[in-house]
Amino acid sequence: MKSKAHAANSRRKFITQTLTAAGGIALLGTNSAFTQIKNTPIRELGDFADMTVQQIIDLILKEGNLTPFAGTVDTLKSGSADMVVTGIVTTMFATITVIEEAAKLGANFIIAHEPTFYNHTDNPEWVKNNSVVKQKQALLAKHKITVWRFHDYIHSIKPDLVAYGTAKKLGWLQYFKTGKYDVTVPAMSLQALIKHLKTSLGIKHLRYIGDLNQQVAHIALLPGAPGGQRQVTFAETEKPDVIVAGELSEWETAEYMRDQKLLGGKMALVLLGHNFSEDPGMWYLVEWLQPKLPGMKITHIASGDAFEWM
């Protein structure tokens, strides 16, 4: 039987060879797409403890069987691709609190699922002379932290790590099927489902449309903000007992759900909030990534709810 050290060394050599052969992936600027760069060396690095941001991104794309594509929002939002990584933090939003907590942990690489600067492409000029953006950029520079968005690519892995992480945290992996956004679980009341969602995902308050006493089993899991058209299309074509969604436009899906209920329909809707609906994917990313980077400290920090409740 091979020793753990021998196995780790073989794995390092394999990844070094495959990534070097692939040419590596480089980031050009903070809002550019990935482009292929030839002859980018991937160093032999002991136990992976001295890898650069770029090498880790290359590794994630390789291990996820992902092909870089133009126009992705998965680019660096701060820092440098050649920075040596001292620790990784995964999160939904790289909030001020998350940045400060990462610095306390000695981690200088944040992998965030959603935008850092309040718009989809992280354009710092989305609102001219944005004082909050400037202060956040200064804080990231102070702590020498690089932020990389991992949105398009994490949803492209099979299985989608966000959907998988959500199913895992809810204890529904036995019902989960790759490529599907619905599960069929043992029947329970809508009230029992809401209690399970709150307990499993750590949510204090949920909004819903439906009868708390109705039985539900066929559940649509639509995390994030896929848009009203997709949500209503899913409702019409798949006819689940309940849609468990991240967020929605209240003038679209919410009004559709209200009217279908008033017309005698039995479909229910539960809103988790965008953060809580996709955070399990970034939580699960630690488990997915850690074996691929032995020796690297990887921590999940939940960015939590932006709202307070009365």
Short mmCIF file of C-alpha atoms in Angstrom, two decimals:
data_model
loop_
_atom_site.label_atom_id
_atom_site.label_comp_id
_atom_site.label_asym_id
_atom_site.label_seq_id
_atom_site.Cartn_x
_atom_site.Cartn_y
_atom_site.Cartn_z
CA MET A 1 0.00 0.00 0.00
CA LYS A 2 1.34 3.44 -0.91
CA SER A 3 2.02 5.91 1.89
CA LYS A 4 -0.06 9.08 2.23
CA ALA A 5 3.03 11.14 1.44
CA HIS A 6 3.64 9.16 -1.75
CA ALA A 7 0.00 9.52 -2.77
CA ALA A 8 0.02 13.26 -2.12
CA ASN A 9 3.23 13.66 -4.12
CA SER A 10 1.76 11.68 -7.02
CA ARG A 11 -1.35 13.85 -6.97
CA ARG A 12 0.77 17.03 -6.99
CA LYS A 13 2.77 15.74 -9.94
CA PHE A 14 -0.40 14.79 -11.85
CA ILE A 15 -2.02 18.20 -11.32
CA THR A 16 1.24 19.99 -12.16
CA GLN A 17 1.57 18.05 -15.41
CA THR A 18 -2.06 18.36 -16.47
CA LEU A 19 -2.37 22.04 -15.70
CA THR A 20 0.96 22.86 -17.32
CA ALA A 21 -0.07 20.89 -20.39
CA ALA A 22 -3.35 22.75 -20.48
CA GLY A 23 -1.43 26.00 -20.56
CA GLY A 24 -2.98 27.47 -17.44
CA ILE A 25 -5.69 30.10 -17.18
CA ALA A 26 -4.90 33.75 -16.54
CA LEU A 27 -6.99 36.71 -15.51
CA LEU A 28 -6.49 40.00 -17.30
CA GLY A 29 -7.70 42.86 -15.11
CA THR A 30 -10.48 42.84 -12.59
CA ASN A 31 -13.44 42.74 -14.99
CA SER A 32 -12.09 40.80 -17.97
CA ALA A 33 -12.93 37.29 -19.09
CA PHE A 34 -10.59 34.35 -18.62
CA THR A 35 -8.14 33.91 -21.48
CA GLN A 36 -5.90 30.99 -22.25
CA ILE A 37 -2.20 31.66 -21.68
CA LYS A 38 0.36 29.20 -23.02
CA ASN A 39 3.34 27.90 -21.06
CA THR A 40 2.09 29.03 -17.64
CA PRO A 41 4.14 26.96 -15.19
CA ILE A 42 2.46 25.23 -12.26
CA ARG A 43 5.05 24.81 -9.54
CA GLU A 44 5.73 21.74 -7.43
CA LEU A 45 4.55 23.07 -4.09
CA GLY A 46 5.15 20.80 -1.11
CA ASP A 47 1.68 20.26 0.30
CA PHE A 48 -0.09 22.96 -1.75
CA ALA A 49 0.52 25.52 0.99
CA ASP A 50 2.27 28.04 -1.30
CA MET A 51 0.00 28.24 -4.31
CA THR A 52 -0.92 31.48 -6.03
CA VAL A 53 -4.44 32.71 -6.64
CA GLN A 54 -4.09 31.84 -10.33
CA GLN A 55 -2.92 28.32 -9.63
CA ILE A 56 -5.90 27.72 -7.34
CA ILE A 57 -8.33 29.08 -9.94
CA ASP A 58 -6.68 26.84 -12.56
CA LEU A 59 -7.06 23.87 -10.23
CA ILE A 60 -10.74 24.58 -9.56
CA LEU A 61 -11.50 24.83 -13.27
CA LYS A 62 -9.54 21.64 -13.98
CA GLU A 63 -11.13 19.66 -11.16
CA GLY A 64 -14.58 20.94 -12.10
CA ASN A 65 -14.05 19.92 -15.74
CA LEU A 66 -14.81 23.52 -16.71
CA THR A 67 -13.99 25.33 -19.92
CA PRO A 68 -13.32 29.09 -19.64
CA PHE A 69 -15.70 31.25 -21.64
CA ALA A 70 -15.85 34.90 -22.62
CA GLY A 71 -18.18 37.24 -20.77
CA THR A 72 -18.13 35.41 -17.45
CA VAL A 73 -18.48 37.52 -14.31
CA ASP A 74 -16.12 35.11 -12.54
CA THR A 75 -13.14 37.45 -12.46
CA LEU A 76 -10.93 39.05 -9.84
CA LYS A 77 -12.59 41.95 -8.03
CA SER A 78 -9.50 42.96 -6.06
CA GLY A 79 -5.92 41.91 -5.52
CA SER A 80 -3.60 39.99 -7.78
CA ALA A 81 -3.60 36.65 -9.61
CA ASP A 82 0.04 36.01 -8.69
CA MET A 83 -0.45 36.57 -4.95
CA VAL A 84 0.60 33.60 -2.82
CA VAL A 85 -2.42 32.39 -0.89
CA THR A 86 -2.20 32.13 2.89
CA GLY A 87 -5.75 30.86 3.36
CA ILE A 88 -9.10 30.73 1.57
CA VAL A 89 -12.50 31.96 2.71
CA THR A 90 -15.67 30.97 0.88
CA THR A 91 -18.77 33.10 1.24
CA MET A 92 -21.88 34.37 -0.53
CA PHE A 93 -21.06 38.08 -0.30
CA ALA A 94 -17.66 39.55 0.52
CA THR A 95 -19.14 41.95 3.06
CA ILE A 96 -17.12 44.27 5.26
CA THR A 97 -17.54 41.78 8.11
CA VAL A 98 -16.40 38.85 5.97
CA ILE A 99 -13.32 40.79 4.83
CA GLU A 100 -12.38 41.65 8.41
CA GLU A 101 -12.97 38.08 9.60
CA ALA A 102 -10.83 36.73 6.76
CA ALA A 103 -8.02 39.07 7.76
CA LYS A 104 -8.25 37.85 11.37
CA LEU A 105 -7.93 34.28 10.13
CA GLY A 106 -4.85 35.18 8.09
CA ALA A 107 -6.70 34.32 4.87
CA ASN A 108 -6.01 36.55 1.88
CA PHE A 109 -8.16 34.89 -0.81
CA ILE A 110 -11.96 35.24 -0.70
CA ILE A 111 -14.07 33.19 -3.10
CA ALA A 112 -17.48 34.88 -3.21
CA HIS A 113 -20.55 33.70 -5.09
CA GLU A 114 -22.18 37.09 -5.58
CA PRO A 115 -20.98 40.61 -6.49
CA THR A 116 -18.65 42.55 -4.24
CA PHE A 117 -19.53 46.01 -5.59
CA TYR A 118 -23.33 45.87 -5.76
CA ASN A 119 -23.91 45.17 -9.46
CA HIS A 120 -23.70 42.04 -11.60
CA THR A 121 -20.44 42.88 -13.37
CA ASP A 122 -18.86 44.53 -10.30
CA ASN A 123 -18.33 47.71 -12.28
CA PRO A 124 -17.02 50.20 -9.67
CA GLU A 125 -18.34 53.05 -11.84
CA TRP A 126 -21.90 51.66 -11.85
CA VAL A 127 -22.65 54.68 -9.65
CA LYS A 128 -20.07 57.42 -10.08
CA ASN A 129 -17.93 58.37 -7.09
CA ASN A 130 -19.49 55.67 -4.91
CA SER A 131 -18.06 56.34 -1.44
CA VAL A 132 -18.91 52.86 -0.12
CA VAL A 133 -17.15 51.20 -3.05
CA LYS A 134 -14.04 53.32 -2.46
CA GLN A 135 -13.97 52.49 1.25
CA LYS A 136 -14.40 48.79 0.54
CA GLN A 137 -11.61 48.85 -2.04
CA ALA A 138 -9.38 50.56 0.51
CA LEU A 139 -10.16 47.90 3.13
CA LEU A 140 -9.33 45.09 0.70
CA ALA A 141 -6.08 46.83 -0.23
CA LYS A 142 -5.20 47.37 3.43
CA HIS A 143 -5.50 43.66 4.18
CA LYS A 144 -4.01 42.65 0.80
CA ILE A 145 -7.01 40.44 0.05
CA THR A 146 -7.88 39.12 -3.40
CA VAL A 147 -11.56 38.48 -4.16
CA TRP A 148 -12.62 36.13 -6.95
CA ARG A 149 -16.25 35.66 -7.90
CA PHE A 150 -17.29 32.03 -8.38
CA HIS A 151 -20.78 32.26 -9.84
CA ASP A 152 -21.03 31.10 -13.44
CA TYR A 153 -18.55 28.27 -13.00
CA ILE A 154 -19.92 26.81 -9.76
CA HIS A 155 -23.33 26.46 -11.40
CA SER A 156 -21.65 24.75 -14.38
CA ILE A 157 -20.06 21.95 -12.35
CA LYS A 158 -21.96 18.67 -12.45
CA PRO A 159 -23.64 18.38 -10.11
CA ASP A 160 -24.27 22.10 -9.60
CA LEU A 161 -22.50 22.62 -6.27
CA VAL A 162 -25.11 25.14 -5.09
CA ALA A 163 -28.03 22.78 -5.72
CA TYR A 164 -26.05 19.87 -4.26
CA GLY A 165 -25.00 21.86 -1.19
CA THR A 166 -28.59 22.93 -0.56
CA ALA A 167 -29.85 19.35 -0.83
CA LYS A 168 -27.06 18.16 1.45
CA LYS A 169 -27.75 20.76 4.13
CA LEU A 170 -31.48 19.93 4.01
CA GLY A 171 -30.73 16.22 4.39
CA TRP A 172 -32.25 15.43 0.99
CA LEU A 173 -29.27 14.02 -0.93
CA GLN A 174 -31.02 10.66 -1.27
CA TYR A 175 -33.73 12.41 -3.29
CA PHE A 176 -31.39 14.66 -5.28
CA LYS A 177 -30.71 14.03 -8.98
CA THR A 178 -27.99 15.82 -10.93
CA GLY A 179 -29.44 18.32 -13.39
CA LYS A 180 -32.81 18.42 -11.65
CA TYR A 181 -34.12 21.32 -9.61
CA ASP A 182 -36.88 19.44 -7.88
CA VAL A 183 -37.00 16.64 -5.34
CA THR A 184 -39.76 14.39 -4.07
CA VAL A 185 -39.55 13.80 -0.33
CA PRO A 186 -41.85 12.07 2.17
CA ALA A 187 -45.05 14.07 2.45
CA MET A 188 -45.32 16.64 5.21
CA SER A 189 -47.39 19.71 5.94
CA LEU A 190 -46.31 23.05 4.54
CA GLN A 191 -45.85 24.18 8.14
CA ALA A 192 -43.51 21.25 8.84
CA LEU A 193 -41.54 22.02 5.67
CA ILE A 194 -41.12 25.65 6.68
CA LYS A 195 -39.90 24.59 10.11
CA HIS A 196 -37.40 22.20 8.50
CA LEU A 197 -36.12 24.90 6.14
CA LYS A 198 -35.67 27.39 8.97
CA THR A 199 -33.90 24.90 11.23
CA SER A 200 -31.64 23.38 8.55
CA LEU A 201 -30.59 26.66 6.94
CA GLY A 202 -30.52 28.85 10.06
CA ILE A 203 -33.26 31.24 8.97
CA LYS A 204 -35.30 33.19 11.51
CA HIS A 205 -38.18 34.33 9.30
CA LEU A 206 -39.68 33.08 6.04
CA ARG A 207 -42.37 34.45 3.74
CA TYR A 208 -44.83 32.02 2.17
CA ILE A 209 -48.03 31.75 0.14
CA GLY A 210 -50.20 28.71 0.79
CA ASP A 211 -52.14 26.73 3.35
CA LEU A 212 -49.95 25.71 6.29
CA ASN A 213 -51.95 22.49 6.67
CA GLN A 214 -51.64 21.33 3.08
CA GLN A 215 -49.45 18.31 2.34
CA VAL A 216 -46.35 18.78 0.17
CA ALA A 217 -43.94 16.23 -1.25
CA HIS A 218 -42.87 17.40 -4.73
CA ILE A 219 -40.62 20.36 -4.01
CA ALA A 220 -39.02 22.71 -6.53
CA LEU A 221 -35.69 24.10 -5.32
CA LEU A 222 -35.00 27.34 -7.21
CA PRO A 223 -32.22 29.12 -5.28
CA GLY A 224 -30.93 32.58 -6.05
CA ALA A 225 -32.81 34.88 -8.42
CA PRO A 226 -33.57 32.97 -11.65
CA GLY A 227 -36.30 35.44 -12.59
CA GLY A 228 -40.07 35.37 -12.71
CA GLN A 229 -40.33 33.81 -16.15
CA ARG A 230 -38.28 30.78 -15.12
CA GLN A 231 -40.11 30.42 -11.81
CA VAL A 232 -43.57 30.61 -13.40
CA THR A 233 -42.52 28.34 -16.28
CA PHE A 234 -41.36 25.76 -13.74
CA ALA A 235 -44.66 26.09 -11.90
CA GLU A 236 -46.67 25.59 -15.10
CA THR A 237 -44.64 22.72 -16.56
CA GLU A 238 -43.56 20.75 -13.48
CA LYS A 239 -46.51 21.54 -11.19
CA PRO A 240 -44.70 21.04 -7.87
CA ASP A 241 -46.57 21.09 -4.57
CA VAL A 242 -44.37 23.96 -3.43
CA ILE A 243 -41.68 26.20 -4.90
CA VAL A 244 -38.84 26.96 -2.50
CA ALA A 245 -37.16 29.99 -4.03
CA GLY A 246 -34.40 32.43 -3.19
CA GLU A 247 -35.90 35.76 -4.20
CA LEU A 248 -38.36 37.10 -6.75
CA SER A 249 -39.89 40.20 -8.25
CA GLU A 250 -43.02 40.71 -6.18
CA TRP A 251 -44.97 41.93 -9.21
CA GLU A 252 -44.21 38.72 -11.12
CA THR A 253 -44.08 35.35 -9.34
CA ALA A 254 -45.73 36.50 -6.11
CA GLU A 255 -48.81 37.81 -7.94
CA TYR A 256 -48.99 34.68 -10.10
CA MET A 257 -48.89 32.52 -6.95
CA ARG A 258 -51.51 34.63 -5.20
CA ASP A 259 -53.94 34.45 -8.11
CA GLN A 260 -53.50 30.71 -8.64
CA LYS A 261 -54.30 30.21 -4.96
CA LEU A 262 -57.42 32.44 -5.22
CA LEU A 263 -58.51 30.39 -8.26
CA GLY A 264 -58.39 27.22 -6.16
CA GLY A 265 -54.81 26.14 -6.87
CA LYS A 266 -52.88 24.25 -4.21
CA MET A 267 -49.31 25.18 -5.14
CA ALA A 268 -47.41 26.91 -2.35
CA LEU A 269 -44.44 29.25 -2.36
CA VAL A 270 -41.71 29.70 0.26
CA LEU A 271 -39.02 32.39 0.01
CA LEU A 272 -35.65 31.72 1.65
CA GLY A 273 -33.94 34.96 0.61
CA HIS A 274 -31.12 35.06 -1.92
CA ASN A 275 -28.32 34.68 0.61
CA PHE A 276 -29.73 31.72 2.51
CA SER A 277 -30.84 29.89 -0.62
CA GLU A 278 -27.34 29.69 -2.15
CA ASP A 279 -25.04 29.90 0.85
CA PRO A 280 -25.12 26.08 1.25
CA GLY A 281 -23.23 25.87 -2.05
CA MET A 282 -20.39 28.02 -0.74
CA TRP A 283 -20.49 26.06 2.53
CA TYR A 284 -20.19 22.81 0.58
CA LEU A 285 -17.37 24.26 -1.56
CA VAL A 286 -15.04 23.89 1.43
CA GLU A 287 -15.72 20.14 1.53
CA TRP A 288 -15.33 19.87 -2.25
CA LEU A 289 -12.12 21.90 -2.38
CA GLN A 290 -10.22 20.80 0.74
CA PRO A 291 -9.11 17.35 -0.54
CA LYS A 292 -7.84 19.00 -3.71
CA LEU A 293 -5.68 21.45 -1.72
CA PRO A 294 -4.17 19.46 1.16
CA GLY A 295 -2.40 21.74 3.62
CA MET A 296 -4.39 24.83 2.64
CA LYS A 297 -6.65 26.32 5.31
CA ILE A 298 -10.12 26.77 3.83
CA THR A 299 -12.95 28.30 5.86
CA HIS A 300 -16.56 29.16 5.14
CA ILE A 301 -17.83 32.44 6.58
CA ALA A 302 -21.58 33.00 6.21
CA SER A 303 -22.35 36.55 5.13
CA GLY A 304 -25.78 36.26 6.74
CA ASP A 305 -28.94 38.29 6.39
CA ALA A 306 -28.64 41.95 5.39
CA PHE A 307 -31.99 42.73 7.00
CA GLU A 308 -33.15 43.12 10.56
CA TRP A 309 -36.69 42.09 11.44
CA MET A 310 -39.29 43.73 13.66
#
